[in-house]
Tab-separated table of C-alpha atoms in Angstrom:
chain	number	residue	atom	x	y	z
A	30	UNK	CA	15.091	-5.024	11.374
A	31	UNK	CA	12.059	-4.400	8.703
A	32	UNK	CA	11.667	-6.395	6.440
A	33	UNK	CA	12.317	-7.132	2.787
A	34	UNK	CA	8.698	-5.373	1.509
A	35	UNK	CA	8.619	-2.328	4.109
A	36	UNK	CA	11.822	-1.472	2.861
A	37	UNK	CA	11.152	-1.372	-0.729
A	38	UNK	CA	7.734	-0.024	0.803
A	39	UNK	CA	9.752	2.643	2.193
A	40	UNK	CA	11.664	3.691	-1.466
A	41	UNK	CA	8.524	3.544	-2.788
A	42	UNK	CA	7.293	6.393	-1.142
A	43	UNK	CA	10.528	8.467	-1.049
A	44	UNK	CA	10.409	8.034	-4.997
A	45	UNK	CA	6.972	8.401	-5.846
A	46	UNK	CA	6.961	4.287	-7.262
A	47	UNK	CA	4.015	2.300	-7.905
A	48	UNK	CA	4.440	-0.939	-6.439
A	49	UNK	CA	2.872	-4.804	-7.231
A	50	UNK	CA	2.461	-7.211	-4.826
A	51	UNK	CA	0.176	-10.760	-4.328
A	52	UNK	CA	-2.595	-10.120	-1.449
A	53	UNK	CA	-4.318	-12.879	-0.545
A	54	UNK	CA	-4.095	-14.827	-3.647
A	55	UNK	CA	-4.241	-11.504	-5.987
A	56	UNK	CA	-2.373	-9.929	-7.729
A	57	UNK	CA	-2.700	-5.705	-6.851
A	58	UNK	CA	-1.006	-2.262	-8.124
A	59	UNK	CA	-0.704	0.537	-6.010
A	60	UNK	CA	1.228	3.292	-4.704
A	61	UNK	CA	1.992	2.674	-0.960
A	62	UNK	CA	0.882	5.886	1.167
A	63	UNK	CA	0.812	5.533	4.908
A	64	UNK	CA	3.518	3.229	6.054
A	65	UNK	CA	3.849	1.807	9.422
A	66	UNK	CA	2.673	-0.326	11.878
A	67	UNK	CA	-0.460	-1.441	13.589
A	68	UNK	CA	0.227	-4.296	16.464
A	69	UNK	CA	3.656	-4.612	15.640
A	70	UNK	CA	2.826	-5.941	12.134
A	71	UNK	CA	3.786	-3.641	9.239
A	72	UNK	CA	0.868	-1.962	7.250
A	73	UNK	CA	0.310	0.620	4.935
A	74	UNK	CA	-2.302	2.632	3.168
A	75	UNK	CA	-2.252	2.187	-0.721
A	76	UNK	CA	-4.163	3.803	-3.403
A	77	UNK	CA	-4.993	0.301	-5.123
A	78	UNK	CA	-5.162	1.641	-9.444
A	79	UNK	CA	-5.218	-1.928	-10.746
A	80	UNK	CA	-5.368	-5.520	-10.978
A	81	UNK	CA	-7.785	-7.374	-7.892
A	82	UNK	CA	-9.357	-7.141	-4.729
A	83	UNK	CA	-11.243	-9.690	-2.108
A	84	UNK	CA	-14.485	-9.216	-4.080
A	85	UNK	CA	-13.641	-9.590	-7.541
A	86	UNK	CA	-11.331	-7.219	-10.518
A	87	UNK	CA	-10.713	-3.335	-9.257
A	88	UNK	CA	-13.860	-1.711	-10.571
A	89	UNK	CA	-12.916	1.350	-9.531
A	90	UNK	CA	-9.408	2.572	-8.119
A	91	UNK	CA	-9.294	2.919	-4.763
A	92	UNK	CA	-8.289	3.036	-0.526
A	93	UNK	CA	-6.595	-0.522	0.737
A	94	UNK	CA	-5.200	-0.830	4.050
A	95	UNK	CA	-2.439	-4.018	2.996
A	96	UNK	CA	-0.562	-5.221	5.886
A	97	UNK	CA	2.869	-6.703	4.843
A	98	UNK	CA	3.006	-9.873	6.254
A	99	UNK	CA	0.435	-11.002	2.865
A	100	UNK	CA	2.059	-9.731	1.008
A	101	UNK	CA	4.256	-11.676	-1.696
A	102	UNK	CA	6.574	-11.095	-4.418
A	103	UNK	CA	6.604	-7.058	-4.046
A	104	UNK	CA	8.148	-5.474	-7.053
A	105	UNK	CA	7.929	-1.766	-9.095
A	106	UNK	CA	5.475	-1.500	-10.694
A	107	UNK	CA	4.569	0.389	-14.542
A	108	UNK	CA	3.524	3.805	-14.812
A	109	UNK	CA	3.013	6.797	-13.526
A	110	UNK	CA	2.622	7.691	-9.590
A	111	UNK	CA	-0.943	8.729	-8.032
A	112	UNK	CA	-1.794	9.789	-4.554
A	113	UNK	CA	-5.291	9.024	-4.948
A	114	UNK	CA	-8.460	11.232	-3.999
A	115	UNK	CA	-9.253	12.926	-0.243
A	116	UNK	CA	-10.673	10.963	1.267
A	117	UNK	CA	-12.913	12.934	4.388
A	118	UNK	CA	-11.837	10.263	7.709
A	119	UNK	CA	-9.007	9.669	9.330
A	120	UNK	CA	-7.220	6.914	8.444
A	121	UNK	CA	-6.610	3.976	10.633
A	122	UNK	CA	-5.031	1.226	8.703
A	123	UNK	CA	-1.624	2.291	10.308
A	124	UNK	CA	-1.632	3.516	14.188
A	125	UNK	CA	2.012	4.457	14.354
A	126	UNK	CA	3.112	6.336	10.786
A	127	UNK	CA	6.539	6.094	9.834
A	128	UNK	CA	6.713	7.429	5.867
A	129	UNK	CA	3.546	9.712	4.515
A	130	UNK	CA	3.818	10.759	1.243
């Protein structure tokens, strides 16, 4: 059974809506791009547009891999949907893809 966070991430991909969450004690603002599972854990590749990273305040938007079990207070964000810039290598964040924007 998918978690609430998983269902919200899936809805956000389908409706092109940004999200926010707390992750490792820091606020993250992002658009989920790919959603699925890696080693039985719910995981998402996101384009982070605001908030902070493990290294401090976000300096520029970028790709992040999130384990949904570590994402708290997931909610609908503000602003436009941003799909991110292309990356030249295959993503390894999500092994079994269920949703791909």
